[in-house]
Amino acid sequence: MAKSKYEYVKQFEMEQQILPESWFVVRLDGQGFSKFTTAHKFQKPNDKRALDLMNSCASEIMLKVPDIVLAYGQSDEYSFVFSKKSKYFTRRSSVTSSQFASAYVFNWSKYFPDVPLLYAPSFDARIAIYPTDRHLRDYLCWRQADCHINNLYNTCFWELVKSGVSNKQAEIDLCKTVSSEKNELLFSKFGINYNAIDEIYRKGSVLIRKVEYFNVTTPDGSAGKRVKNSIQILHCDIIRDKFWSEHNILDL
Ligand code: ATP
Ligand code: ATP
Ligand code: MG
Ligand code: MG
Ligand code: MG
Ligand code: MG
Ligand code: MG
């Protein structure tokens, strides 16, 4: 490669070092999605098409980046959990948000065939390093609890608004209520059993890897195995132990 006298400026680049044997998480979040979802007339409180689009973008990234062991998504955000063994901290983490945004635009028309994309959405990325498995699990608990709190609130808010209450009044009605009161409001006023609402809205989406082996006959006639890697999308609880004992994510 040709050298130039200007090359010394390369030394000014800053390489961030990853703490070895630690989890790192990249969380993307849509920028200004309150406005974006209004501009594109998303159904409220939850537009399923948008969640499916988010999940397809995240699955694409997981298939491209083998270091990601799990991803968790809700609303306009996605968290990618990178293996403790991952060495690609700086490069992978900074490229994730652009991979996600370009996949979002590229796949938009598949999920919103009748809605023109009015402008290019963008996603910010934050990185956190978690030294222990407990920290990582607490991080994911935090995001799933956030999903629950927001979804319960938004479900109440939009039911009130759809029943004729003004946005301002709905906000006032809800601001001092606790979870049990919101559940009761949904049930007594709107006949909705919150726990019967689809899990994708209440729990968010958990992406894990699925590896399948198929028996095949190779061209020379001997028996062989073919590996198929895919991504499984779950809408389950990740706060309790059950999920973690069923999937050996923490050993990856
Ligand atoms: P910004 O407006 O800077 O983009 P945000 O409001 O989108 O920030 P994030 O930093 O992406 O928030 O954090 C995600 C969630 O954490 C949000 O639901 C937010 O309400 C909550 N949050 C933000 N800051 C804190 C904090 N210091 N402690 C606890 N929760 C927080
Ligand atoms: P910021 O740039 O700080 O993240 P924001 O406007 O994106 O600002 P968030 O706290 O990230 O603020 O909130 C995301 C907004 O997008 C919320 O209003 C949420 O209801 C909406 N939203 C996200 N996904 C959907 C969806 N699938 N259906 C309907 N609304 C959605
Ligand atoms: Mg934000
Ligand atoms: Mg946002
Ligand atoms: Mg904000
Ligand atoms: Mg958000
Ligand atoms: Mg280059």
CSV table of C-alpha atoms in Angstrom, one decimal, residues 44-202:
chain,number,residue,atom,x,y,z
A,44,LYS,CA,-51.6,2.5,18.9
A,45,PRO,CA,-50.6,1.3,21.4
A,46,ASN,CA,-48.9,-1.4,19.4
A,47,ASP,CA,-48.4,-1.7,15.6
A,48,LYS,CA,-47.6,-5.4,15.1
A,49,ARG,CA,-46.1,-4.7,11.6
A,50,ALA,CA,-43.5,-2.5,13.2
A,51,LEU,CA,-42.5,-5.1,15.8
A,52,ASP,CA,-42.2,-7.7,13.1
A,53,LEU,CA,-40.0,-5.3,11.1
A,54,MET,CA,-37.8,-4.7,14.1
A,55,ASN,CA,-37.6,-8.5,14.8
A,56,SER,CA,-36.6,-9.2,11.2
A,57,CYS,CA,-33.8,-6.5,11.3
A,58,ALA,CA,-32.5,-8.0,14.5
A,59,SER,CA,-32.6,-11.5,13.2
A,60,GLU,CA,-30.6,-10.4,10.1
A,61,ILE,CA,-28.0,-8.9,12.3
A,62,MET,CA,-27.7,-12.0,14.5
A,63,LEU,CA,-27.3,-14.2,11.5
A,64,LYS,CA,-24.5,-11.9,10.2
A,65,VAL,CA,-22.7,-11.5,13.6
A,66,PRO,CA,-21.9,-14.8,15.2
A,67,ASP,CA,-20.7,-13.1,18.4
A,68,ILE,CA,-24.2,-12.2,19.4
A,69,VAL,CA,-25.7,-14.8,21.7
A,70,LEU,CA,-29.1,-13.2,22.4
A,71,ALA,CA,-31.1,-10.2,21.5
A,72,TYR,CA,-34.1,-8.6,23.2
A,73,GLY,CA,-36.4,-6.1,21.6
A,74,GLN,CA,-39.5,-4.0,22.6
A,75,SER,CA,-41.0,-0.8,21.3
A,76,ASP,CA,-38.3,1.1,19.1
A,77,GLU,CA,-35.3,-0.5,20.9
A,78,TYR,CA,-33.2,-3.6,20.5
A,79,SER,CA,-30.4,-4.9,22.8
A,80,PHE,CA,-27.7,-7.2,21.4
A,81,VAL,CA,-25.8,-9.3,23.9
A,82,PHE,CA,-22.3,-10.1,22.7
A,83,SER,CA,-20.5,-13.2,23.9
A,84,LYS,CA,-18.0,-12.9,26.7
A,85,LYS,CA,-15.4,-14.3,24.3
A,86,SER,CA,-16.1,-11.7,21.6
A,87,LYS,CA,-13.1,-9.7,20.5
A,88,TYR,CA,-14.9,-7.4,18.1
A,89,PHE,CA,-16.0,-4.9,20.6
A,90,THR,CA,-15.2,-1.6,18.9
A,91,ARG,CA,-15.9,-2.5,15.3
A,92,ARG,CA,-19.0,-4.6,15.8
A,93,SER,CA,-20.7,-2.4,18.2
A,94,SER,CA,-20.3,0.8,16.2
A,95,VAL,CA,-21.5,-0.9,13.0
A,96,THR,CA,-24.6,-2.4,14.6
A,97,SER,CA,-26.8,0.7,14.5
A,98,SER,CA,-26.0,1.3,10.8
A,99,GLN,CA,-26.7,-2.3,9.9
A,100,PHE,CA,-30.0,-2.1,11.8
A,101,ALA,CA,-31.1,1.2,10.2
A,102,SER,CA,-30.3,0.1,6.7
A,103,ALA,CA,-32.1,-3.2,7.2
A,104,TYR,CA,-35.1,-1.2,8.6
A,105,VAL,CA,-35.3,0.9,5.5
A,106,PHE,CA,-34.6,-2.0,3.1
A,107,ASN,CA,-37.3,-4.2,4.7
A,108,TRP,CA,-39.9,-1.4,5.3
A,109,SER,CA,-42.1,-2.1,2.3
A,110,LYS,CA,-42.4,-5.8,3.1
A,111,TYR,CA,-44.1,-5.0,6.4
A,112,PHE,CA,-45.7,-1.7,5.4
A,113,PRO,CA,-46.7,-2.3,1.8
A,114,ASP,CA,-49.3,0.5,1.8
A,115,VAL,CA,-47.3,3.1,3.8
A,116,PRO,CA,-44.6,5.2,2.0
A,117,LEU,CA,-41.5,5.7,4.1
A,118,LEU,CA,-41.5,9.5,4.5
A,119,TYR,CA,-37.9,10.0,5.8
A,120,ALA,CA,-35.0,7.9,6.9
A,121,PRO,CA,-35.2,6.7,10.5
A,122,SER,CA,-32.0,6.5,12.6
A,123,PHE,CA,-31.1,4.6,15.8
A,124,ASP,CA,-28.7,5.6,18.5
A,125,ALA,CA,-26.4,3.0,20.1
A,126,ARG,CA,-25.3,2.7,23.7
A,127,ILE,CA,-22.8,0.2,25.0
A,128,ALA,CA,-22.6,-1.2,28.5
A,129,ILE,CA,-20.2,-3.8,29.9
A,130,TYR,CA,-21.4,-6.2,32.5
A,131,PRO,CA,-18.8,-8.1,34.5
A,132,THR,CA,-21.0,-10.9,35.8
A,133,ASP,CA,-23.9,-13.1,34.6
A,134,ARG,CA,-26.1,-11.6,37.3
A,135,HIS,CA,-25.5,-8.1,35.9
A,136,LEU,CA,-26.4,-9.3,32.4
A,137,ARG,CA,-29.6,-10.9,33.7
A,138,ASP,CA,-30.5,-7.8,35.7
A,139,TYR,CA,-30.0,-5.7,32.6
A,140,LEU,CA,-32.4,-7.9,30.6
A,141,CYS,CA,-34.9,-7.9,33.6
A,142,TRP,CA,-34.7,-4.1,33.5
A,143,ARG,CA,-35.6,-3.9,29.8
A,144,GLN,CA,-38.4,-6.5,30.1
A,145,ALA,CA,-39.8,-4.7,33.2
A,146,ASP,CA,-39.7,-1.5,31.2
A,147,CYS,CA,-41.7,-3.2,28.4
A,148,HIS,CA,-44.3,-4.3,30.8
A,149,ILE,CA,-44.7,-0.9,32.6
A,150,ASN,CA,-44.9,1.0,29.3
A,151,ASN,CA,-47.3,-1.5,27.6
A,152,LEU,CA,-49.7,-1.5,30.6
A,153,TYR,CA,-49.6,2.3,30.6
A,154,ASN,CA,-50.0,2.7,26.8
A,155,THR,CA,-52.8,0.1,26.7
A,156,CYS,CA,-54.8,2.1,29.3
A,157,PHE,CA,-53.9,5.4,27.7
A,158,TRP,CA,-55.2,4.4,24.2
A,159,GLU,CA,-58.3,2.7,25.5
A,160,LEU,CA,-59.2,5.9,27.3
A,161,VAL,CA,-58.5,8.0,24.3
A,162,LYS,CA,-60.5,5.7,22.0
A,163,SER,CA,-63.4,5.9,24.4
A,164,GLY,CA,-63.5,9.7,23.9
A,165,VAL,CA,-61.3,11.0,26.8
A,166,SER,CA,-58.8,13.7,25.7
A,167,ASN,CA,-55.1,12.9,25.6
A,168,LYS,CA,-54.5,15.4,28.4
A,169,GLN,CA,-57.3,14.0,30.6
A,170,ALA,CA,-56.1,10.4,30.0
A,171,GLU,CA,-52.6,11.4,31.2
A,172,ILE,CA,-54.1,13.0,34.3
A,173,ASP,CA,-56.3,10.0,35.0
A,174,LEU,CA,-53.4,7.6,34.8
A,175,CYS,CA,-50.6,9.6,36.5
A,176,LYS,CA,-51.3,8.5,40.0
A,177,THR,CA,-52.4,4.9,39.4
A,178,VAL,CA,-50.4,1.8,40.3
A,179,SER,CA,-50.3,-1.4,38.2
A,180,SER,CA,-53.2,-3.1,40.0
A,181,GLU,CA,-55.4,0.0,39.4
A,182,LYS,CA,-54.5,0.0,35.7
A,183,ASN,CA,-55.4,-3.7,35.4
A,184,GLU,CA,-58.7,-3.0,37.2
A,185,LEU,CA,-59.4,0.0,34.9
A,186,LEU,CA,-58.9,-2.1,31.8
A,187,PHE,CA,-61.1,-4.9,33.2
A,188,SER,CA,-64.0,-2.9,34.7
A,189,LYS,CA,-64.2,-0.2,32.0
A,190,PHE,CA,-63.1,-1.9,28.8
A,191,GLY,CA,-63.6,-5.7,29.6
A,192,ILE,CA,-59.9,-6.3,28.9
A,193,ASN,CA,-58.0,-9.0,30.8
A,194,TYR,CA,-54.5,-7.6,30.6
A,195,ASN,CA,-52.9,-11.0,31.0
A,196,ALA,CA,-54.8,-12.2,27.9
A,197,ILE,CA,-53.1,-9.6,25.7
A,198,ASP,CA,-50.6,-11.2,23.2
A,199,GLU,CA,-47.2,-11.9,24.8
A,200,ILE,CA,-45.3,-10.1,22.1
A,201,TYR,CA,-46.7,-6.8,23.6
A,202,ARG,CA,-46.4,-7.7,27.2
